[in-house]
mmCIF file of C-alpha atoms and ligand atoms in Angstrom:
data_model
loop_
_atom_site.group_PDB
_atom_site.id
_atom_site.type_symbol
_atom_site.label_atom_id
_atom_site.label_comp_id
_atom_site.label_asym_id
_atom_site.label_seq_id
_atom_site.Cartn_x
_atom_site.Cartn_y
_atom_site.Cartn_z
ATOM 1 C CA UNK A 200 0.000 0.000 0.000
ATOM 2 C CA UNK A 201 1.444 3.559 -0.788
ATOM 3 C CA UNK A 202 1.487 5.334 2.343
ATOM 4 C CA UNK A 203 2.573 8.423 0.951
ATOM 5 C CA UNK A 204 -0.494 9.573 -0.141
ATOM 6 C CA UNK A 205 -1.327 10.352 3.436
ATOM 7 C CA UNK A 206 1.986 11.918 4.139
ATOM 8 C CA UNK A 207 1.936 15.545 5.049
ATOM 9 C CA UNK A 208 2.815 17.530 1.938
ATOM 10 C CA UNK A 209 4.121 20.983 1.987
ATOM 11 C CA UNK A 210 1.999 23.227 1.121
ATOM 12 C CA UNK A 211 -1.036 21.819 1.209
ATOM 13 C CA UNK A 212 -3.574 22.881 3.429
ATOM 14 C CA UNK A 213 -5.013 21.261 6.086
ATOM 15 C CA UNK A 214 -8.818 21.412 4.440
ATOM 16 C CA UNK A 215 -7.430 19.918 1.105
ATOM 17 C CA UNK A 216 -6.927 16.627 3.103
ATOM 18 C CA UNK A 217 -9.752 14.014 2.846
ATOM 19 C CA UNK A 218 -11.756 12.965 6.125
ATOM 20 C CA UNK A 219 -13.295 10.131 4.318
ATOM 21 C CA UNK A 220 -11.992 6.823 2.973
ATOM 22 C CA UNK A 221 -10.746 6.720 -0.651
ATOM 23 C CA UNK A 222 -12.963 4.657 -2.562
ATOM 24 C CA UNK A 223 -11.373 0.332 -3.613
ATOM 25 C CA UNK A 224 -11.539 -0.456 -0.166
ATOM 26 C CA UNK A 225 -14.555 -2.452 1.995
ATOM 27 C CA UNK A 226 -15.101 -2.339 5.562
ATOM 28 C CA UNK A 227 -15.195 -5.905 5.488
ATOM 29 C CA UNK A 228 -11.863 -6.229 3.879
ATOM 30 C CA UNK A 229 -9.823 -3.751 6.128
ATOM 31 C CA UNK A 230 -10.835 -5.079 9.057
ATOM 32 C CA UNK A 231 -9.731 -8.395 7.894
ATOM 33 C CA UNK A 232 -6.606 -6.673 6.806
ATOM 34 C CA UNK A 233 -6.140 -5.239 10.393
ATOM 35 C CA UNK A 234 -6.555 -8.230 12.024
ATOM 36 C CA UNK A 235 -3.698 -9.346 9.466
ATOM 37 C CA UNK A 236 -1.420 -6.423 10.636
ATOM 38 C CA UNK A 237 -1.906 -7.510 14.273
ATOM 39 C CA UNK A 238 -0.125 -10.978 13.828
ATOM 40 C CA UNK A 239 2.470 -8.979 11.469
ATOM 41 C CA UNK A 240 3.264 -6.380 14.357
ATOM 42 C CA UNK A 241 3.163 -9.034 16.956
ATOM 43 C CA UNK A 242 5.808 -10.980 15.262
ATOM 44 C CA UNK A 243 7.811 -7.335 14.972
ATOM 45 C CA UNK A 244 7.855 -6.963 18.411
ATOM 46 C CA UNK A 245 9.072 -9.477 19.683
ATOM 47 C CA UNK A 246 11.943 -8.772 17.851
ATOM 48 C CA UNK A 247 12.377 -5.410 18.324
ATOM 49 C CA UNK A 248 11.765 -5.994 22.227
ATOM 50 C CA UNK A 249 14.708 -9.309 22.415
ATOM 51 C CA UNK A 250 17.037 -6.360 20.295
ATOM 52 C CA UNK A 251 16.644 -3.551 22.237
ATOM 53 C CA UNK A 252 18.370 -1.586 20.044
ATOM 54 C CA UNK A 253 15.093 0.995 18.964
ATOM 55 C CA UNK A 254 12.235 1.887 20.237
ATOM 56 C CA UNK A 255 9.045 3.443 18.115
ATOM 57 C CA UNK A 256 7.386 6.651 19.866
ATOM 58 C CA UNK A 257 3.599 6.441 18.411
ATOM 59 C CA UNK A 258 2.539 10.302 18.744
ATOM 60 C CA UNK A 259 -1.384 10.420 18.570
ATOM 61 C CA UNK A 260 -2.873 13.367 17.912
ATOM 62 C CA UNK A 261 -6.462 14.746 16.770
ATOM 63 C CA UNK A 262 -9.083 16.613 18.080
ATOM 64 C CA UNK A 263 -11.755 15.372 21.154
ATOM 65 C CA UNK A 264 -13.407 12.361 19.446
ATOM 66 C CA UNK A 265 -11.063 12.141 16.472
ATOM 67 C CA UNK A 266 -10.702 8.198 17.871
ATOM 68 C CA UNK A 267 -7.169 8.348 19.532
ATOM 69 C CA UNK A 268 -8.353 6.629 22.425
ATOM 70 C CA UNK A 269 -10.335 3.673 20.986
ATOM 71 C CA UNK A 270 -7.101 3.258 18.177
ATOM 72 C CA UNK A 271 -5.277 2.326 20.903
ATOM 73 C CA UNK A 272 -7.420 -0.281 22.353
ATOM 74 C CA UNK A 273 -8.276 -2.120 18.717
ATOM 75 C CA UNK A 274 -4.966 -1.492 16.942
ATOM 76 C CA UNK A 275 -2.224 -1.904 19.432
ATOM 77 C CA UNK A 276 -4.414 -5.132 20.861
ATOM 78 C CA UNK A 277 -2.304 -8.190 20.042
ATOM 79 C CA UNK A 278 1.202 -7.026 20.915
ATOM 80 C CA UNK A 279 3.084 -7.666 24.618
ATOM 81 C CA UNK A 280 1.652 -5.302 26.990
ATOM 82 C CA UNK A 281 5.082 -5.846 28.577
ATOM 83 C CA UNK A 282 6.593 -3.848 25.382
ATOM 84 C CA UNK A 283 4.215 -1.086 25.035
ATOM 85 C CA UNK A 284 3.894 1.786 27.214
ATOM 86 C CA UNK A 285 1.185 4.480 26.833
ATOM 87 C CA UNK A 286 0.646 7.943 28.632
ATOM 88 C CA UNK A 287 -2.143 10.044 28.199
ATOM 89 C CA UNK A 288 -0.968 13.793 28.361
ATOM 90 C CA UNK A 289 -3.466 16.417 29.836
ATOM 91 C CA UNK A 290 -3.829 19.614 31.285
ATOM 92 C CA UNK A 291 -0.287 20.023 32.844
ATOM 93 C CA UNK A 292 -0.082 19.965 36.842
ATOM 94 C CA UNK A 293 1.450 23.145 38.812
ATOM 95 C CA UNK A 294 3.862 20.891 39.203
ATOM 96 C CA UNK A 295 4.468 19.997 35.199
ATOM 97 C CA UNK A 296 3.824 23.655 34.804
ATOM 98 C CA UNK A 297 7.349 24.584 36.743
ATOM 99 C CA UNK A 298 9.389 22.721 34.496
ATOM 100 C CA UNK A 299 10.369 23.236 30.134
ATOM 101 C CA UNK A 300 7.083 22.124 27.979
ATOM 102 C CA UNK A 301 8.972 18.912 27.287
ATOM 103 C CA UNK A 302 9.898 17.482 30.808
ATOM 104 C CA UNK A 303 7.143 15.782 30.973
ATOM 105 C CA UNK A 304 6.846 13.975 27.706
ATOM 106 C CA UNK A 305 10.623 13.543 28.326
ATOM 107 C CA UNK A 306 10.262 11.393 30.723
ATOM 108 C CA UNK A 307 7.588 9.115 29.139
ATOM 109 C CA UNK A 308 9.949 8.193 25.995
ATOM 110 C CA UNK A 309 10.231 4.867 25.728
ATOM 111 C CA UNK A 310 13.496 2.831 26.698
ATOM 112 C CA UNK A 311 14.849 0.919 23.514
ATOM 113 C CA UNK A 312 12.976 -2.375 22.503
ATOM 114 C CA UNK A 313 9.921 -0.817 23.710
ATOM 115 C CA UNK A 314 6.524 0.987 21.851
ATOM 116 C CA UNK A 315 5.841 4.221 23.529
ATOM 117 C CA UNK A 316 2.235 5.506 22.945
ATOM 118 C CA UNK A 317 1.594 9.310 23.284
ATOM 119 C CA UNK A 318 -1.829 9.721 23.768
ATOM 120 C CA UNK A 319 -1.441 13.446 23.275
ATOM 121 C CA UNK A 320 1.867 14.778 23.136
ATOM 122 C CA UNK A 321 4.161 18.124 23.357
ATOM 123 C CA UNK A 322 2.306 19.366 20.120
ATOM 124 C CA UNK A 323 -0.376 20.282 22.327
ATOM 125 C CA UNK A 324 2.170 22.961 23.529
ATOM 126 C CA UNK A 325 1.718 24.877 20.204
ATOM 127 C CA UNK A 326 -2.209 23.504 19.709
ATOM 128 C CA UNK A 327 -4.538 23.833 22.533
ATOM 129 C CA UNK A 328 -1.463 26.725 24.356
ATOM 130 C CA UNK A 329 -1.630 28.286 21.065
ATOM 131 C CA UNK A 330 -5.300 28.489 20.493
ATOM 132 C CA UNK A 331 -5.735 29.554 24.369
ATOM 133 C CA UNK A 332 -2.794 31.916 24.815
ATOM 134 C CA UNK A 333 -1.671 29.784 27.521
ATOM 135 C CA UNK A 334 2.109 31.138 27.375
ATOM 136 C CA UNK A 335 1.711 34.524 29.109
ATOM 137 C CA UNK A 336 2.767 37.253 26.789
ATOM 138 C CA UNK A 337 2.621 35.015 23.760
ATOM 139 C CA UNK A 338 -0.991 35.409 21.959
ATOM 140 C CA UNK A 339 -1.744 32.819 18.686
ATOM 141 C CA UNK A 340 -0.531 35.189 16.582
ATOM 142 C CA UNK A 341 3.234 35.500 17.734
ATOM 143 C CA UNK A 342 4.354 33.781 14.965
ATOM 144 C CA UNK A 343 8.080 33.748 15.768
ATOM 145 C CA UNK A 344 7.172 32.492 19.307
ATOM 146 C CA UNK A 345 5.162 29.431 17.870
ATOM 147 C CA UNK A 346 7.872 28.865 14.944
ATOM 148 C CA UNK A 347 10.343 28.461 17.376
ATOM 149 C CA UNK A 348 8.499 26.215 19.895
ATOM 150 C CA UNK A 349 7.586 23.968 16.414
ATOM 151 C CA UNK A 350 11.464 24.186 15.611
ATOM 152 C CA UNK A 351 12.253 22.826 19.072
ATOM 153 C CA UNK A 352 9.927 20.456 18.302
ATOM 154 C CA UNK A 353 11.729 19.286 15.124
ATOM 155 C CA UNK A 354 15.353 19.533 16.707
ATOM 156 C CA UNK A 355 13.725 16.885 19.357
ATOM 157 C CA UNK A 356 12.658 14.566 17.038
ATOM 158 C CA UNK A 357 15.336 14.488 14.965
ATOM 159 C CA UNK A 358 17.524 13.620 18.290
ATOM 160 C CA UNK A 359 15.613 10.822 19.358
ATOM 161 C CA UNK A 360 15.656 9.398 15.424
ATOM 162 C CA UNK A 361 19.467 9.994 15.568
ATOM 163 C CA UNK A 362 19.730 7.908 19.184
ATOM 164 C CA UNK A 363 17.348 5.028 18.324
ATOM 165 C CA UNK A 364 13.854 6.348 19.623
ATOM 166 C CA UNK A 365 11.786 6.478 16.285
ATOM 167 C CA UNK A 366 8.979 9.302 16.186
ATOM 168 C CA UNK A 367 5.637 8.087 14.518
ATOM 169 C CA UNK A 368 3.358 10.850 14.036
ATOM 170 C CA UNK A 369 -0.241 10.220 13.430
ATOM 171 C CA UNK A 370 -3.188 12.923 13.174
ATOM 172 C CA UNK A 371 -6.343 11.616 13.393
ATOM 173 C CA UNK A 372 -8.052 13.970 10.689
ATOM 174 C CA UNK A 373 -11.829 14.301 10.946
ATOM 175 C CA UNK A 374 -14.876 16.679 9.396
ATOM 176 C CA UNK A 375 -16.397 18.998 12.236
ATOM 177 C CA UNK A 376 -19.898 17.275 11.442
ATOM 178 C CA UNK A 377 -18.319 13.695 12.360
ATOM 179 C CA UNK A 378 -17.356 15.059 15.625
ATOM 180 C CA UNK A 379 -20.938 16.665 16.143
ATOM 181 C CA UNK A 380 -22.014 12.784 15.356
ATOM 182 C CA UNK A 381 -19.539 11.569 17.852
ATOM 183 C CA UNK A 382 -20.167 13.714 20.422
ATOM 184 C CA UNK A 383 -24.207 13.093 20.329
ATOM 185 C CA UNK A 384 -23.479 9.504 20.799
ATOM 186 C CA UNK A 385 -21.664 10.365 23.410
ATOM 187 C CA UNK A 386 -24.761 11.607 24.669
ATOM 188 C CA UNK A 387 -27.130 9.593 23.714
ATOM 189 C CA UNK A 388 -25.611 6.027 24.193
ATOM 190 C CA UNK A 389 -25.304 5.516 28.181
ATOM 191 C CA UNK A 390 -22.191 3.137 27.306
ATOM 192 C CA UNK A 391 -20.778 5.981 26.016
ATOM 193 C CA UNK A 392 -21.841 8.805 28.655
ATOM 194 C CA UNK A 393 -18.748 8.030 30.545
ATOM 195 C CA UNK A 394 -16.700 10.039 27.696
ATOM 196 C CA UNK A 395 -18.543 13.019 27.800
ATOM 197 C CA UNK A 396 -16.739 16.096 28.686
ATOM 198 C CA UNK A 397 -18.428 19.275 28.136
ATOM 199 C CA UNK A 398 -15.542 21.011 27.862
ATOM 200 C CA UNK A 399 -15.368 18.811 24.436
ATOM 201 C CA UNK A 400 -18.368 21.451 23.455
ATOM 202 C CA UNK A 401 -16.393 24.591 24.535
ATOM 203 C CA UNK A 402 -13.407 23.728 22.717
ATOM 204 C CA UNK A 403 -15.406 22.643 19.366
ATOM 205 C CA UNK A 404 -16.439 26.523 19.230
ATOM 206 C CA UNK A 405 -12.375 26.996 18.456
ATOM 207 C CA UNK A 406 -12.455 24.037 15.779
ATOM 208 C CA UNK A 407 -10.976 26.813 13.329
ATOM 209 C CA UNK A 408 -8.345 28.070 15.190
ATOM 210 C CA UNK A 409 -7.267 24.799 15.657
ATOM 211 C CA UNK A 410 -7.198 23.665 12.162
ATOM 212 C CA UNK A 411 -4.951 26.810 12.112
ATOM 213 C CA UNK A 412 -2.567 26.178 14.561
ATOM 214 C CA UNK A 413 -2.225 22.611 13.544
ATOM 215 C CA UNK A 414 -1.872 23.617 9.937
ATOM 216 C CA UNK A 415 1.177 25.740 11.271
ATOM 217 C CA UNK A 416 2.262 22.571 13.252
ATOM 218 C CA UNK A 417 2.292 20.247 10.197
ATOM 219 C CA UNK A 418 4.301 22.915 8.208
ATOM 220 C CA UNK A 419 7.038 22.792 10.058
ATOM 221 C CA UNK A 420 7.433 19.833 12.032
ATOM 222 C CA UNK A 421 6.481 17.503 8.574
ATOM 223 C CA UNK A 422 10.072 15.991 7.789
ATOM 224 C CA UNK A 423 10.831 13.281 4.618
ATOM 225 C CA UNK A 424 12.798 11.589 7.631
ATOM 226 C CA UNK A 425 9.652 12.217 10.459
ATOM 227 C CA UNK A 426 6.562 12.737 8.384
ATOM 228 C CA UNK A 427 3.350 13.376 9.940
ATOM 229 C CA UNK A 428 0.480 10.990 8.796
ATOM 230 C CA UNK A 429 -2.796 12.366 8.208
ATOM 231 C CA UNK A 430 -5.350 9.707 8.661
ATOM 232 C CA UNK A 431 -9.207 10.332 7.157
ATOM 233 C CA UNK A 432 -10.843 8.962 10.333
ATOM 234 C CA UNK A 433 -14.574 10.148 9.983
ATOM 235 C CA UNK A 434 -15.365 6.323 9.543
ATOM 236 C CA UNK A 435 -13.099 4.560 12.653
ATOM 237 C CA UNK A 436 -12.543 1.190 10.664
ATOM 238 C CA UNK A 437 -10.607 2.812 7.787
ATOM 239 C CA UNK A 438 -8.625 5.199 10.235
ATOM 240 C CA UNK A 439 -7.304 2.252 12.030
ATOM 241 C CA UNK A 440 -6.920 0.102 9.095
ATOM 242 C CA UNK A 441 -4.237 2.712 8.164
ATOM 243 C CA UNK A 442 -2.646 3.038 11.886
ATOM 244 C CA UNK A 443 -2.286 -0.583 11.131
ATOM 245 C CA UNK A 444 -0.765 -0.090 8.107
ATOM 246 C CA UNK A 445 1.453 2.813 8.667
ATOM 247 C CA UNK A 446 2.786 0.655 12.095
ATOM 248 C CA UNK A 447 3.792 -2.063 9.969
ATOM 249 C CA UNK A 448 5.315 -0.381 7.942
ATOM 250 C CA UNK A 449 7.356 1.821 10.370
ATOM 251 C CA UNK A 450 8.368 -1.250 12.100
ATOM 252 C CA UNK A 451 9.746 -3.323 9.136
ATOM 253 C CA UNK A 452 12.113 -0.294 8.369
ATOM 254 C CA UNK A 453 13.575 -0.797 12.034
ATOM 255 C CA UNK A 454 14.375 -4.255 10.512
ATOM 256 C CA UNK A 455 14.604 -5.335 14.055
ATOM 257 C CA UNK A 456 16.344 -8.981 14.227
ATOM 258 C CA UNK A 457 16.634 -11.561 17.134
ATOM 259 C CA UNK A 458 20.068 -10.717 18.870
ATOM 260 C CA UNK A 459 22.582 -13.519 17.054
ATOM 261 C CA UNK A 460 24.138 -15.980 19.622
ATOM 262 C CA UNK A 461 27.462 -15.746 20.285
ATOM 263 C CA UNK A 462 29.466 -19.385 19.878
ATOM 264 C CA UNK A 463 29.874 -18.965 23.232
ATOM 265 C CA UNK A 464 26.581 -18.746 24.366
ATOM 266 C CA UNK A 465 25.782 -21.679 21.994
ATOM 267 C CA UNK A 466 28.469 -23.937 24.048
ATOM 268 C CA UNK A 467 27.054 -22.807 26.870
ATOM 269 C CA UNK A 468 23.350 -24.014 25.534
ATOM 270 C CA UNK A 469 24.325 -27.619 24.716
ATOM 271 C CA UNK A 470 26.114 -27.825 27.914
ATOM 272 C CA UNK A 471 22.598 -27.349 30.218
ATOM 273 C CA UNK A 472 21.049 -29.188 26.763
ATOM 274 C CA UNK A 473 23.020 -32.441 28.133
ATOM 275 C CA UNK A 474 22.299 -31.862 31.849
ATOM 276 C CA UNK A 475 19.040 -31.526 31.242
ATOM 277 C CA UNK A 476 19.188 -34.102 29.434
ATOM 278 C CA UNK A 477 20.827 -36.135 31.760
ATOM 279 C CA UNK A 478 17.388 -35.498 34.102
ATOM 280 C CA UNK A 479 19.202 -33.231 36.566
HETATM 281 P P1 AMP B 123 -8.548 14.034 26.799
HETATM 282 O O1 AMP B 123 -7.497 13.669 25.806
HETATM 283 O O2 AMP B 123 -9.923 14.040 26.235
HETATM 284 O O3 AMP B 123 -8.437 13.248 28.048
HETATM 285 O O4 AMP B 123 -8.312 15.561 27.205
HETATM 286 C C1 AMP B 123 -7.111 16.023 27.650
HETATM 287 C C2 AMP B 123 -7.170 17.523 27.588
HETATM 288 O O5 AMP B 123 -5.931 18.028 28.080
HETATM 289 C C3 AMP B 123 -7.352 18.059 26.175
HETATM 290 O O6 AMP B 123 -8.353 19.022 26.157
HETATM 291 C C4 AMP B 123 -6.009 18.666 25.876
HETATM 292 O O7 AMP B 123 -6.085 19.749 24.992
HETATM 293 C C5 AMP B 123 -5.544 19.076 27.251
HETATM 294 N N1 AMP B 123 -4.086 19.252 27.286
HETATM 295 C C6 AMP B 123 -3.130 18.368 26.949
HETATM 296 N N2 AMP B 123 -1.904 18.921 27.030
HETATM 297 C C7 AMP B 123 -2.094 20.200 27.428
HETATM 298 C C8 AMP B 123 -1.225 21.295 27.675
HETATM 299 N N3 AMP B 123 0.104 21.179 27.531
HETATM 300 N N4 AMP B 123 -1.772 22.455 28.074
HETATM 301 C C9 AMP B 123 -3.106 22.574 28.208
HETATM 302 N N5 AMP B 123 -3.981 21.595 27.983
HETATM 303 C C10 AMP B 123 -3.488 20.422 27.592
HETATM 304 MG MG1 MG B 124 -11.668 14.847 25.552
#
């Protein structure tokens, strides 16, 4: 599958990206195709977890009922929980709040052989800060403020690709109707009341402003070595199809590989082979 269709490209704007699934594909036959991807990315695990030599940081982001959450629970289903790590970033704490914007995340990156999930991430430090002027003295439109943060942002990633910790950046792009959808069921569905938040509704009435800022956050943070992917997620089934996909994908390239056993080591092995053997 060519992924790079839903790579970020520059100069295109954010509204020019579709929301929907292209047509040639069935629900039927990507979720037999994700189920596929699960055994794949099981399998590439295991070996990137016996390596330890990378480690993938999955950044989710997307606005409130984009389907971050439930991506997580039917994608990354399947793998060793003992490998995967995920942190849901909020509001930060006073106690977050004393430190840089990227302490926190920081210290959530995941240790080589492991998946790090970000549900969330530092780009909400030039999203929701942005849209809210949360950076005293630094409205949404103090460009050279937020082009800096996003450049930080860049030199970051482009560390942790250089020392083994491989950024995968997904944005879970819906239409501002599909939300309205989401949000209803939300409300309507008491399996689903759970989720409401009516702050969701008070942020919705800024769904423009932060089309903008992430617009400005694709721009300059979309690398050919880090892309962002843009996922068309109005229906849930092709958005994680694609996750799937895109995971596969980004872990094959790691071509992670049993470690090889030394001749020592294999010695060693037929020595406890022949006391074991032996019944001791
Ligand atoms: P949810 O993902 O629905 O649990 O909501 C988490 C909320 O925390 C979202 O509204 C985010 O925009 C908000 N949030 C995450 N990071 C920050 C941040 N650095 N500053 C302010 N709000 C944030
Ligand atoms: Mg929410």
């Amino acid at each position: 599958m060519d992924l790079s269709l839903f790579r970020c490209q520059p100069g295109k704007k954010l509204e020019t990206y579709e929301t929907v699934p292209p047509s040639g594909i069935t629900k039927e036959e990507a979720l037999a195709r994700l189920d596929e991807n699960r055994l794949k990315m099981a399998a590439l695990q295991d070996k990137l977890y016996a390596e330890r030599k990378n480690a993938l940081l999955l950044i989710l982001q997307g606005m409130d009922a984009s389907g971050k959450d439930s991506a997580i629970k039917r994608v990354l289903t399947g793998l060793n929980p003992q490998g995967v790590e995920v942190t849901s970033f909020k509001a930060p704490t006073a106690a977050e709040l004393e430190h840089d914007y990227m302490w926190r995340t920081s210290l959530a990156l995941p240790p080589k052989g492991k998946i790090g999930v970000f549900n969330r991430s530092y780009y909400e430090d030039v999203l929701v800060v942005r849209v809210h002027g949360l950076v005293p003295g630094h409205g949404m439109g103090d460009k050279e403020f937020w082009r800096a943060r996003c450049r930080q942002i860049r030199n970051h990633e482009e560390y942790l690709l250089e020392n083994g910790v491989v950024p995968v950046k997904i944005f879970f792009h819906i239409s501002k109707e599909e939300q309205a959808r989401r949000l209803l069921k939300r409300i309507d569905d008491p399996g689903k009341n759970w989720k409401f938040d009516a702050a969701d509704i008070k942020e919705r009435a800024y769904w423009e402003d932060y089309q903008r800022a992430y617009q400005k956050a694709f721009e300059s943070t979309s690398t050919d070595q880090i892309p962002w992917y843009l996922l068309p997620s109005d229906k849930k089934w092709y958005a994680r199809f694609l996750l799937s996909e895109i995971l596969v994908e980004e872990l094959k390239r790691l071509r992670p590989e049993y470690p090889v056993v030394s001749e020592q080591k294999k010695e060693m092995l037929e020595h406890y082979r022949a006391l074991l053997e032996q019944g001791r």
